Amino acid sequence: MRIGHSACPHDCPSTCALDVEVLDERTIGRIRGASDNAYTAGVICAKVARYAERVHHPDRLMQPMRRTGPKGSGQFAPISWDEALDRIAEAFIAAETRHGAETVWPYFYAGTMGLVQRDGIERLRHAKRYSGEFGTICTNLAWTGYIAGTGRLAGPDPREIAKSDFVVIWGTNVVVTQVNVMTHAARARKERGAKIAVVDIYRNATMDQADLPLIIRPGTDAALACAVMHVLFRDGLADRAYLARYSDAPEELEAHLQSRTPEWAAAITGLTVAEIEEFARLIGTTKRTFFRLGYGFSRSRNGAVAMHAAASIATVAGSWQYEGGGAFHNNGAIYKLNKKMIEGLDVRDRSVRMLDQSRIGPILTGDADALKGGPPVTAMLIQNTNPVTVCPEQALVRQGFAREDLFVAVHEQFMTDTARMADIVLPATQFLEHDDIYKGGGHQYILFGPKLIEAPGETRENHFVHVELAKRLGVTHPGFDMTAREHIDWMLRHSGFPGGLPELEEKRFLDCQPDFETAHYLRGFGHPDGKFRFKPTWTKVMAPNDGPMGPWRDMPKLPDQWDVIEAADEAHPFRLATPPARNLLNSTFTETPTAGAREGVPSLLMHPEDAARLGLAEGATVEVGNGRGVVRLTLKLFDGLRRGVVIHEGIRSNTSFADGQGINTLVGSDPAAPYGGVAFHDNKVWVRDAEPLQ
C-alpha cells in the first residue's frame, strides 16, 4: 500500500485535500483528510472517507450502450466506443442540418468540480456554436446578493474562523455540507471561548453544535438581519466611523431600519424578541464576529436580498476590520485562472443564445420564451449532472426527455434517472482515475488531483469524449490536441504560476489567499468608489448573469424583508424546503449501500402539532402536493422546525419514491430576481393521508 494525494471533486465549498490509500494499481482503501492542508486540517466528511464504495461499486457503468427499448425502459445493448461516438456525431450533424447548430445543447454541471473534466465541454460547445448554458441551479442568488454589497466574490480568509470570538453560521448546515467550517469554529470555541450561533430553518446537525440556535421560517432571513441592524443603531453598537468611511448610505439605512424592530421581525421569523435581542447584542459587543454565509440563501426567491442584508450586518458592526471578523461566502474572485484553452473562449460567439439550465423542463417541452425564440432542442450531450432527478418541475423535465425526436447521450458513472432516458450511455471515470485541477470556493487553495489508479472496464474521462467528438464533428482547436495534464500546465503558466504543473504536483496545493487588507476590504470594497453598497443597483451587480430575470423591478432599494416568496395559503398551508441529507450530495452517493441504509426511505419531517391537527401518525404514507404535482413520502414527526413548515432532506432517485415522482416535482423553475436561480426551499404545498396506489 502507498498513500496517494488528491482533492475531493464534489460540489462542496470545502474541496478537501485528500490522502488516499492506494492498495494496488486498481484498488483504493480508506480516504482521509490531509493534515498538512491548513483548511482541510485532517478532517473530511464520512461519505468521502468511504469512497471505495463508489469506486468499486458493482453497478458502475463499464461499457458504452445504446437504447433498445422505449425511453426510460432501461433496455440497452452494449456497443463499442467507436460506434457510440459515431452515433452521437451523426445525430448531432443530422439535428444541425435540420434546425441549425443551436438545436444541439451540451448540458453539464458540477458532478465534478475539476476544471478540465467539467469545463472542457464548453470548448466543444463554442467550437460548434451550439446553444450556450447559463448555470443557475446553485449559486446565482447567493453570489449576487453578496457581490451587491462587497463588489467582489471574496472575503476574509476562512481559516480566520478559528480566530473569531463569535461565529455566525447562517444558511448552511456545515456539519453535513462543508464539515471544515465546523472544524475551525470548534477550534475557536476551544481556544478562545468563542460562541457559535446558527441561523437555519430547522434543527439540524450544525444547530446541535450551537450556543445560540435560531430557527426561522423559510425566506425570512432578511427580516432577522434588518432587526439586528436596527438594534445595532438603536443601542449605539454600530461603528459609525467605519460606516462613514466604507459605506454608501449609512444615514439612509439607519432611518429605513427604525421601523424594523425586533418585535416586527419576531412576527415574521417566528423567533422571540429576546432571541433577536441576544443575537444582536452578541454581534454588537464582539468585534471579532465572523459571518459564514451559505448557499441556503440561493434557495429562496428573495435570496439575493436576504444574502445582501445578512452581509450588511458585518458592515454596520464594522466586523470587517478585525482578524476573525467580517462576512465570507465564497472566494471565487481570488483565482485569476486563464481558461481560454480549456473552454475555447477564443472561439466563443456571444450571439449564440444562452439557455437557462434550470428551465430545462420548459425548454424541452417547447416553451418559446425559454427557448429564446430559437429552434427546439433536439440533441444533447449530458455530463456531470442528473437533470431528470435534480432539476425543478420534474413533470415537465420527464415529459421533455420522453420526446422521441430528442436524441440524448449521457456520460455517467451509474445508471441514473437521466441515463435511463438516454439513447446512448457512455461509461465515465471517477476522480481518482483521471488527472484534474481544482479550486476551493470555500477556501483559498488550488489543488491537484492526479490519476492514482487505472480506470475499470471501458470507462473514459470527459476530456476523451470531447476530443473524440470534435474529430468526428470536424472541428479543430488547440485544446483538442492537448492532454488533461497539458491543459493544467498551460492554464497555470498563463495565470501567473510560472512553475506550472510540476510545481503544483510537487506542492499538491497552492495557497492563493490575498493579504489581510485586501481580504478584509480595508483598502476599499470592490466597487469603483470603494464603498460597501447598502443601496445596490441590482441590474448592475457584477455577478454571472444573462440579463435581468424575475421580478427584478420590485426589489427593495435597501436591505429589507421582500415578500416575493411562495407564501402558504388556504389551499397550500405548508411551506416545503428540501435541504441536503447528511449521506448524499445532490443525487450523488444514492447508489452506495451505506448512504442508502443511513438515509432510509424518502420522508417528510412535520411538527407533531401539525400532524395531530391533520390526524396523521408517525410512519404514515402521505401525499405532498401543489399545482406542479404530487409526491408520496413517509411521515416523520419532528419538533425542530416551525409549525407550518415541512422538510424533505436530500435528493433521491425518482425510482426510490413509491410512485416514481421525485421531490423536485414540487419545485418551480420560474427564475428568481435579479439574475435567475431555483427556489428549492420556497414551495407552498398541501399534505394529506395518501390514497392507496392502484
XYZ file of C-alpha atoms in Angstrom:
694
model
C 0.000 0.000 0.000
C 1.037 3.583 -0.653
C -0.553 6.953 0.190
C -1.586 8.986 -2.834
C -2.658 12.614 -2.712
C -5.699 14.133 -4.381
C -8.574 16.588 -3.944
C -12.270 15.968 -3.455
C -14.036 16.631 -6.785
C -17.552 17.167 -5.489
C -19.768 20.232 -5.438
C -18.833 21.357 -1.942
C -17.014 24.557 -0.959
C -14.551 22.590 1.180
C -12.748 20.992 -1.812
C -10.781 18.913 0.682
C -7.165 17.885 0.219
C -7.097 14.096 0.444
C -4.725 11.305 1.424
C -5.753 8.105 -0.349
C -4.782 4.540 0.478
C -3.759 3.037 -2.868
C -3.763 -0.733 -2.357
C -2.714 -1.624 -5.907
C -2.967 -0.156 -9.396
C -6.772 -0.627 -9.459
C -7.844 -0.542 -5.811
C -8.196 2.082 -3.087
C -8.840 1.725 0.636
C -9.715 4.445 3.136
C -9.559 8.163 2.273
C -8.535 10.719 4.911
C -8.247 14.474 5.032
C -4.759 15.877 4.507
C -3.453 17.143 7.834
C -0.847 19.386 6.193
C -3.524 21.435 4.394
C -4.412 24.281 6.760
C -8.076 24.382 5.718
C -8.849 20.666 5.431
C -6.871 20.144 8.671
C -7.154 16.369 8.501
C -10.962 16.273 8.504
C -13.291 15.110 5.731
C -16.932 14.023 5.590
C -17.868 10.394 6.171
C -19.239 9.873 2.663
C -15.888 10.690 1.027
C -13.941 8.744 3.671
C -15.729 5.604 2.472
C -15.343 6.466 -1.219
C -14.117 2.970 -2.024
C -17.825 2.057 -2.020
C -18.313 4.231 -5.117
C -15.065 3.436 -6.903
C -15.512 -0.330 -6.594
C -19.303 -0.465 -6.755
C -20.566 -3.488 -8.753
C -23.194 -1.361 -10.510
C -20.755 1.059 -12.141
C -21.246 1.525 -15.871
C -18.396 -0.290 -17.635
C -19.151 -0.168 -21.378
C -20.972 2.026 -23.903
C -24.599 1.109 -24.588
C -27.374 2.012 -26.995
C -31.063 2.081 -26.190
C -33.029 -0.920 -27.500
C -36.416 -0.347 -25.841
C -38.735 2.581 -25.121
C -37.229 5.655 -23.489
C -36.901 5.140 -19.769
C -37.311 1.367 -20.000
C -33.703 0.689 -19.051
C -33.306 -1.597 -22.056
C -29.814 -1.212 -23.524
C -27.333 -3.295 -25.509
C -23.536 -2.964 -25.368
C -21.691 -1.357 -28.269
C -18.115 -0.266 -28.930
C -16.786 3.188 -28.125
C -16.289 3.900 -31.826
C -19.883 3.008 -32.639
C -21.197 5.052 -29.718
C -19.220 8.158 -30.657
C -20.108 7.740 -34.340
C -23.810 7.551 -33.480
C -23.600 10.681 -31.322
C -21.766 12.662 -34.009
C -24.204 11.512 -36.696
C -27.173 12.524 -34.544
C -25.679 15.955 -33.840
C -24.915 16.560 -37.517
C -28.410 15.461 -38.549
C -30.011 17.717 -35.941
C -27.867 20.663 -37.019
C -28.792 20.068 -40.653
C -32.498 20.254 -39.786
C -32.552 23.111 -37.275
C -29.141 24.806 -37.165
C -26.331 24.469 -34.633
C -28.344 25.905 -31.729
C -30.586 22.835 -31.715
C -27.715 20.972 -30.017
C -27.405 21.694 -26.296
C -24.384 20.343 -24.389
C -25.558 20.191 -20.773
C -23.408 19.858 -17.667
C -22.879 20.973 -14.106
C -20.867 20.126 -11.024
C -20.755 16.348 -10.734
C -17.049 17.044 -10.796
C -15.583 20.434 -9.940
C -12.388 19.681 -11.845
C -11.690 22.485 -14.292
C -10.546 20.233 -17.151
C -13.061 17.417 -16.898
C -16.020 19.668 -16.002
C -15.485 22.665 -18.262
C -13.935 21.116 -21.378
C -17.443 20.573 -22.760
C -17.558 24.351 -23.245
C -14.745 24.107 -25.805
C -16.846 21.717 -27.881
C -19.868 23.997 -27.480
C -18.003 27.129 -28.559
C -16.181 25.478 -31.444
C -19.502 24.239 -32.864
C -21.617 27.258 -31.820
C -24.081 25.009 -30.051
C -26.582 26.612 -27.631
C -24.983 28.043 -24.513
C -25.876 27.062 -20.962
C -26.465 29.607 -18.221
C -25.834 27.767 -14.952
C -28.488 28.941 -12.493
C -29.258 25.900 -10.378
C -26.999 26.597 -7.393
C -25.171 29.862 -6.861
C -26.841 32.816 -8.571
C -28.911 34.274 -5.764
C -26.273 33.948 -3.052
C -23.409 35.193 -5.215
C -25.426 38.147 -6.500
C -26.562 39.174 -3.018
C -23.044 39.023 -1.614
C -21.427 40.879 -4.534
C -24.185 43.512 -4.406
C -22.658 44.706 -1.149
C -18.955 43.927 -1.447
C -18.452 44.339 -5.194
C -16.373 41.163 -5.267
C -16.866 37.450 -4.614
C -14.222 37.152 -1.924
C -13.850 37.746 1.773
C -11.750 37.146 4.872
C -9.520 34.087 4.997
C -11.943 31.335 6.095
C -9.209 29.888 8.312
C -9.735 33.007 10.448
C -12.885 31.410 11.818
C -10.543 29.781 14.336
C -9.505 33.273 15.481
C -13.038 34.561 15.931
C -14.836 35.277 19.201
C -18.319 34.854 17.717
C -19.004 32.611 14.717
C -22.335 33.068 12.938
C -23.178 30.159 10.647
C -26.131 31.280 8.567
C -27.952 29.444 5.803
C -25.719 26.378 5.733
C -25.739 23.056 7.577
C -21.950 22.821 7.615
C -21.708 19.540 9.537
C -23.486 17.975 6.551
C -22.284 20.076 3.625
C -18.833 21.531 4.488
C -17.549 19.975 7.650
C -14.318 22.005 7.764
C -16.211 25.148 8.756
C -17.184 23.410 11.969
C -13.589 22.220 12.432
C -12.375 25.827 12.608
C -15.395 27.038 14.605
C -14.831 24.305 17.188
C -11.202 25.366 17.444
C -12.286 28.959 18.130
C -14.595 27.714 20.851
C -11.902 25.535 22.434
C -9.009 28.001 22.229
C -10.795 31.357 22.591
C -14.092 30.548 24.270
C -15.910 31.696 21.142
C -19.683 31.460 20.906
C -21.369 29.856 17.893
C -24.746 30.956 16.544
C -26.567 29.016 13.828
C -29.401 30.506 11.780
C -31.404 27.939 9.820
C -34.927 26.745 9.149
C -34.799 23.557 11.243
C -32.811 21.860 13.976
C -30.038 20.007 12.175
C -26.601 18.602 12.926
C -24.982 22.057 12.824
C -27.597 23.660 15.028
C -26.991 20.912 17.585
C -23.484 22.413 17.990
C -24.724 25.979 18.562
C -24.635 28.101 21.697
C -27.370 30.207 20.139
C -29.659 28.217 17.785
C -32.051 30.390 15.797
C -34.789 28.528 13.897
C -36.542 30.867 11.487
C -39.316 30.412 8.958
C -38.063 29.816 5.401
C -37.445 33.010 3.461
C -37.400 35.350 6.471
C -33.621 35.833 6.818
C -33.724 39.483 5.753
C -36.228 40.328 8.485
C -33.828 38.958 11.097
C -30.890 40.821 9.536
C -32.783 44.111 9.496
C -33.828 43.757 13.127
C -30.231 43.038 14.146
C -29.042 46.186 12.373
C -31.898 48.139 13.981
C -30.604 47.119 17.416
C -27.008 47.989 16.490
C -28.047 51.516 15.541
C -30.509 51.869 18.424
C -28.063 50.811 21.128
C -25.001 52.686 19.899
C -23.279 49.485 18.718
C -22.969 50.489 15.060
C -19.443 51.527 14.069
C -20.279 54.977 12.740
C -16.717 55.950 11.891
C -16.307 52.784 9.841
C -19.671 53.352 8.152
C -18.763 56.903 7.203
C -15.575 55.752 5.519
C -16.617 52.442 3.959
C -20.360 52.524 3.142
C -22.576 54.375 0.701
C -25.705 55.359 2.646
C -25.462 54.726 6.403
C -27.797 57.546 7.440
C -30.445 56.467 4.956
C -30.114 52.877 6.141
C -30.493 53.872 9.792
C -33.631 55.847 9.050
C -35.046 52.996 6.988
C -34.449 50.494 9.797
C -36.189 52.489 12.525
C -39.402 50.537 11.948
C -37.629 47.154 11.538
C -37.751 46.385 15.235
C -37.204 43.025 16.933
C -40.964 42.890 17.517
C -41.559 43.341 13.766
C -39.027 40.629 12.912
C -40.297 38.226 15.566
C -43.729 38.183 13.958
C -42.171 37.361 10.578
C -39.411 34.910 11.540
C -41.031 33.000 14.394
C -38.187 33.894 16.766
C -38.822 35.580 20.098
C -37.873 39.200 20.675
C -35.421 38.016 23.336
C -33.634 35.727 20.850
C -33.239 38.563 18.350
C -32.020 40.985 21.016
C -29.455 38.474 22.320
C -28.171 37.745 18.808
C -27.796 41.447 18.022
C -26.109 42.181 21.356
C -23.526 39.435 20.825
C -22.709 40.809 17.374
C -22.544 44.391 18.550
C -20.326 43.681 21.558
C -17.999 41.176 19.852
C -15.609 42.839 17.434
C -14.302 39.551 16.061
C -17.622 38.295 14.673
C -17.272 36.065 11.617
C -20.354 35.550 9.438
C -20.132 32.312 7.439
C -22.946 32.752 4.922
C -24.082 29.683 2.991
C -25.975 28.549 -0.073
C -29.313 28.362 1.694
C -29.710 31.950 0.518
C -29.741 30.649 -3.066
C -32.816 28.514 -2.431
C -35.436 31.218 -1.896
C -36.986 33.706 -4.301
C -35.840 36.572 -2.092
C -32.416 35.009 -1.524
C -30.307 37.713 -3.166
C -31.931 40.393 -0.999
C -31.555 38.200 2.104
C -27.859 37.488 1.468
C -27.207 41.197 0.939
C -28.991 42.021 4.200
C -27.015 39.434 6.182
C -23.682 40.647 4.779
C -24.712 44.215 5.582
C -24.678 43.414 9.318
C -20.884 42.975 9.220
C -20.608 46.463 7.726
C -22.874 48.145 10.275
C -20.934 46.447 13.087
C -17.555 47.172 11.471
C -16.614 43.493 11.792
C -14.532 43.555 8.601
C -11.747 45.467 10.361
C -10.690 42.602 12.615
C -8.910 39.315 12.187
C -11.567 36.699 12.771
C -14.252 39.157 11.658
C -16.231 40.014 8.528
C -18.571 38.085 6.239
C -17.481 35.241 3.996
C -19.417 33.377 1.336
C -17.107 32.252 -1.479
C -13.566 33.046 -2.638
C -14.144 32.683 -6.380
C -12.717 36.091 -7.281
C -9.238 35.415 -5.899
C -8.418 32.874 -8.619
C -7.303 34.554 -11.829
C -7.172 31.409 -13.947
C -6.902 31.659 -17.719
C -9.391 29.086 -19.014
C -9.150 30.085 -22.672
C -7.690 26.770 -23.744
C -9.940 24.571 -21.602
C -13.160 26.328 -22.589
C -12.246 27.528 -26.096
C -13.079 31.091 -25.118
C -11.203 32.424 -28.138
C -13.822 30.894 -30.473
C -16.920 31.767 -28.460
C -19.647 33.542 -30.425
C -21.585 35.692 -27.953
C -24.527 35.998 -30.347
C -25.368 32.335 -29.694
C -28.343 32.008 -27.362
C -27.905 31.061 -23.716
C -30.429 28.581 -22.339
C -31.209 28.566 -18.622
C -30.006 25.290 -17.119
C -32.767 25.306 -14.510
C -35.526 25.757 -17.083
C -34.744 22.501 -18.856
C -38.352 21.370 -18.359
C -39.913 24.319 -20.217
C -37.070 24.220 -22.770
C -37.548 20.555 -23.660
C -41.326 20.945 -23.799
C -41.090 23.777 -26.319
C -41.694 26.951 -24.301
C -40.863 29.748 -26.737
C -39.649 32.160 -24.049
C -37.386 29.533 -22.517
C -36.031 28.756 -25.992
C -35.332 32.468 -26.551
C -37.404 32.289 -29.731
C -34.896 29.896 -31.300
C -35.139 26.326 -32.571
C -36.166 23.388 -30.400
C -33.504 21.416 -28.604
C -33.291 18.082 -30.437
C -29.849 16.764 -29.397
C -27.943 16.787 -26.093
C -24.693 15.596 -24.562
C -25.029 15.414 -20.769
C -22.062 15.186 -18.398
C -21.619 15.716 -14.650
C -25.293 16.147 -13.835
C -28.557 14.244 -13.470
C -31.339 16.636 -14.531
C -34.130 14.032 -14.542
C -33.643 13.901 -10.759
C -32.222 17.257 -9.682
C -33.978 19.876 -11.819
C -37.212 21.653 -10.865
C -40.636 20.972 -12.352
C -39.881 17.296 -12.800
C -43.152 16.577 -14.597
C -42.032 18.833 -17.433
C -38.458 17.513 -17.326
C -39.594 13.924 -17.692
C -42.069 14.879 -20.410
C -39.291 16.594 -22.333
C -36.857 13.697 -22.068
C -39.583 11.301 -23.275
C -39.748 13.043 -26.663
C -38.926 10.653 -29.498
C -37.417 13.487 -31.562
C -34.862 14.286 -28.808
C -31.516 12.484 -29.065
C -29.665 12.250 -25.740
C -26.162 10.973 -24.996
C -25.288 10.651 -21.298
C -21.737 10.154 -19.993
C -22.149 8.728 -16.487
C -20.726 6.559 -13.727
C -24.035 4.870 -12.793
C -27.399 4.230 -14.434
C -29.078 7.390 -13.136
C -32.622 8.519 -13.887
C -31.175 10.643 -16.691
C -29.076 7.813 -18.129
C -32.217 5.652 -18.308
C -33.722 8.239 -20.669
C -30.684 8.290 -22.972
C -30.222 6.942 -26.484
C -26.507 6.386 -25.900
C -24.900 5.839 -22.487
C -21.128 6.239 -22.087
C -19.226 4.930 -19.029
C -17.296 7.608 -17.126
C -14.220 7.563 -14.930
C -14.235 8.713 -11.315
C -11.887 11.340 -9.938
C -9.059 9.012 -8.888
C -8.922 7.607 -12.425
C -8.019 10.786 -14.331
C -5.977 13.992 -13.927
C -7.583 17.297 -12.972
C -7.164 20.574 -11.113
C -9.499 22.104 -8.527
C -10.048 25.440 -6.782
C -11.685 25.845 -3.393
C -14.697 28.141 -3.280
C -14.776 27.831 0.493
C -11.062 28.417 0.986
C -8.022 29.706 -0.921
C -6.231 26.708 -2.419
C -5.675 25.435 -5.927
C -5.271 21.660 -5.692
C -4.018 18.921 -7.993
C -5.950 15.687 -8.376
C -3.747 13.210 -10.264
C -4.733 9.859 -11.666
C -3.982 7.378 -8.863
C -5.494 4.129 -10.144
C -6.359 2.604 -13.503
C -9.904 3.072 -14.742
C -12.048 -0.078 -14.713
C -13.653 -1.668 -17.764
C -14.100 0.701 -20.694
C -14.666 3.850 -18.623
C -13.228 7.024 -20.168
C -12.628 10.547 -18.887
C -14.746 13.506 -20.013
C -11.808 15.007 -21.888
C -11.593 11.890 -24.068
C -15.228 12.309 -25.120
C -14.725 15.984 -26.014
C -11.658 15.215 -28.142
C -13.171 12.241 -29.947
C -16.433 14.002 -30.726
C -14.534 17.028 -32.048
C -12.734 14.751 -34.539
C -15.994 13.269 -35.758
C -17.723 16.657 -35.932
C -14.889 18.159 -37.964
C -13.897 20.960 -35.590
C -10.392 21.922 -34.552
C -8.928 23.854 -31.646
C -5.535 23.552 -29.951
C -7.313 22.393 -26.797
C -8.458 19.227 -28.516
C -4.821 18.283 -29.168
C -3.772 18.513 -25.504
C -3.920 16.002 -22.672
C -5.541 16.866 -19.363
C -2.106 17.359 -17.820
C -1.090 19.681 -20.654
C -4.254 21.720 -20.087
C -3.431 22.089 -16.400
C 0.123 23.158 -17.149
C -0.946 25.663 -19.844
C -3.585 27.257 -17.599
C -1.219 27.635 -14.658
C 1.626 29.114 -16.732
C -0.791 31.602 -18.323
C -2.285 32.532 -14.928
C 0.751 33.772 -13.041
C 2.097 30.405 -11.885
C 5.363 30.071 -13.857
C 6.159 26.747 -12.215
C 3.154 25.224 -13.948
C 2.030 21.688 -13.257
C 5.436 20.474 -11.972
C 5.275 22.993 -9.106
C 1.641 22.134 -8.287
C 2.369 18.423 -8.476
C 5.263 18.812 -6.066
C 3.425 21.053 -3.590
C -0.017 19.376 -4.069
C -1.834 22.653 -3.383
C -1.085 26.358 -3.828
C -2.268 28.992 -1.331
C -3.803 31.967 -3.181
C -5.072 33.879 -0.140
C -4.779 37.678 -0.622
C -3.182 39.817 2.067
C -5.215 40.810 5.112
C -6.075 44.341 3.984
C -7.308 43.135 0.591
C -9.317 40.241 2.023
C -10.964 42.498 4.624
C -11.559 45.346 2.165
C -9.525 47.791 4.250
C -8.362 49.461 1.041
C -11.994 49.743 -0.004
C -14.670 47.398 -1.272
C -14.845 46.159 -4.832
C -16.997 48.961 -6.188
C -15.341 51.885 -8.022
C -15.740 54.229 -5.030
C -14.573 51.592 -2.534
C -17.863 51.716 -0.616
C -19.989 48.817 0.590
C -23.351 49.178 -1.143
C -26.390 49.287 1.113
C -28.224 50.611 -1.981
C -27.117 48.390 -4.853
C -28.306 48.859 -8.402
C -29.395 45.270 -8.732
C -29.187 45.007 -12.512
C -25.618 46.331 -12.473
C -24.244 43.901 -9.887
C -21.155 42.276 -11.434
C -22.252 38.691 -10.898
C -22.672 35.963 -13.546
C -25.842 36.694 -15.474
C -27.712 36.565 -18.747
C -29.570 39.800 -18.133
C -32.278 40.668 -15.585
C -34.769 37.924 -14.735
C -37.770 37.528 -12.477
C -39.469 40.484 -10.734
C -36.246 42.497 -10.538
C -38.047 45.848 -10.836
C -39.704 45.228 -7.460
C -36.527 44.549 -5.479
C -36.139 46.751 -2.385
C -33.701 49.636 -2.577
C -32.258 48.984 0.905
C -31.977 45.778 2.985
C -35.485 44.634 3.792
C -37.809 41.646 4.045
C -39.055 41.105 0.481
C -42.316 39.182 0.389
C -41.840 37.580 -3.003
C -41.661 34.059 -1.573
C -44.249 31.388 -2.365
C -46.303 32.011 0.746
C -48.602 29.423 2.251
C -52.310 29.917 1.616
C -55.583 28.212 2.496
C -55.176 25.578 -0.207
C -51.462 25.083 0.493
C -50.996 25.612 4.245
C -47.395 24.345 4.437
C -44.050 25.629 3.190
C -41.725 22.887 1.915
C -37.917 23.055 1.914
C -35.551 20.395 0.562
C -32.165 20.823 2.317
C -29.229 18.392 1.895
C -29.092 14.992 3.551
C -26.001 14.021 5.519
C -25.053 10.988 3.434
C -25.932 12.355 -0.009
C -24.618 15.153 -2.214
C -27.417 16.225 -4.531
C -28.152 12.859 -6.201
C -24.593 11.543 -5.768
C -23.981 8.699 -3.293
C -27.590 7.473 -3.604
C -26.226 4.246 -5.081
C -23.805 3.415 -2.244
C -25.133 0.904 0.310
C -24.064 2.828 3.417
C -25.751 6.031 2.284
C -28.961 4.210 1.431
C -29.045 2.388 4.749
C -28.398 5.521 6.807
C -30.858 7.775 4.982
C -33.696 5.259 4.780
C -36.839 5.817 2.727
C -37.794 9.280 1.401
C -39.574 11.022 4.260
C -41.260 14.239 5.312
C -40.432 15.984 8.597
C -43.514 17.601 10.166
C -44.163 19.227 13.530
C -46.163 16.878 15.800
C -48.836 19.524 16.390
C -49.378 19.912 12.635
C -49.588 16.143 12.244
C -52.098 15.867 15.093
C -54.279 18.537 13.516
C -54.323 16.515 10.275
C -54.823 13.198 12.050
C -51.503 11.825 10.777
C -49.256 9.446 12.715
C -45.546 8.651 12.660
C -44.724 6.354 9.750
C -47.865 7.152 7.760
C -47.634 7.417 3.992
C -48.611 10.941 2.983
C -49.106 12.802 -0.258
C -47.478 16.209 -0.609
C -48.649 18.335 -3.486
C -49.217 21.618 -5.255
C -50.057 22.713 -8.773
C -46.877 21.098 -10.110
C -47.594 17.555 -8.968
C -47.862 15.108 -6.089
C -45.150 13.167 -4.209
C -45.599 10.280 -1.744
C -43.429 10.259 1.398
C -43.205 8.569 4.783
C -44.095 10.898 7.655
C -41.618 11.572 10.472
C -42.672 13.671 13.451
C -40.081 16.298 14.347
C -40.396 19.265 16.689
C -37.237 21.033 15.481
C -38.978 23.320 13.000
C -41.665 25.965 12.944
C -45.271 24.934 12.615
C -46.435 25.208 9.020
C -43.006 24.156 7.709
C -42.209 20.698 6.331
C -38.803 19.329 5.328
C -37.584 16.659 2.936
C -33.841 16.049 3.222
C -31.766 15.173 0.173
C -32.386 14.398 -3.479
C -33.058 10.707 -4.111
C -33.520 8.968 -7.427
C -37.080 9.123 -8.676
C -37.216 5.328 -8.564
C -36.755 5.417 -4.772
C -40.166 7.092 -4.367
C -43.270 4.947 -4.114
C -44.815 6.306 -7.311
C -41.622 7.348 -9.118
C -42.226 11.064 -8.560
C -39.151 12.723 -7.031
C -39.242 15.649 -4.619
C -38.329 18.235 -7.264
C -41.703 17.590 -8.875
C -42.961 20.187 -6.382
C -40.314 22.874 -7.079
C -40.891 25.709 -9.547
C -38.487 26.673 -12.325
C -39.558 30.317 -12.528
C -36.388 32.455 -12.498
C -35.743 34.402 -9.299
C -34.652 38.044 -9.371
C -32.384 39.572 -10.360
C -30.392 37.036 -12.419
C -32.242 33.739 -12.141
C -31.957 30.722 -9.863
C -34.127 27.966 -8.406
C -36.055 28.383 -5.152
C -35.704 24.801 -3.891
C -36.657 25.783 -0.310
C -39.535 28.031 -1.332
C -42.626 25.948 -2.103
C -46.196 26.063 -0.864
C -47.777 22.606 -0.531
C -50.648 20.696 0.971
C -50.187 17.425 2.901
C -52.778 14.669 3.251
C -53.116 10.998 4.072
C -52.142 9.046 0.965
C -54.647 7.098 -1.056
C -53.513 3.519 -1.773
C -51.636 3.121 -5.054
C -53.718 1.430 -7.745
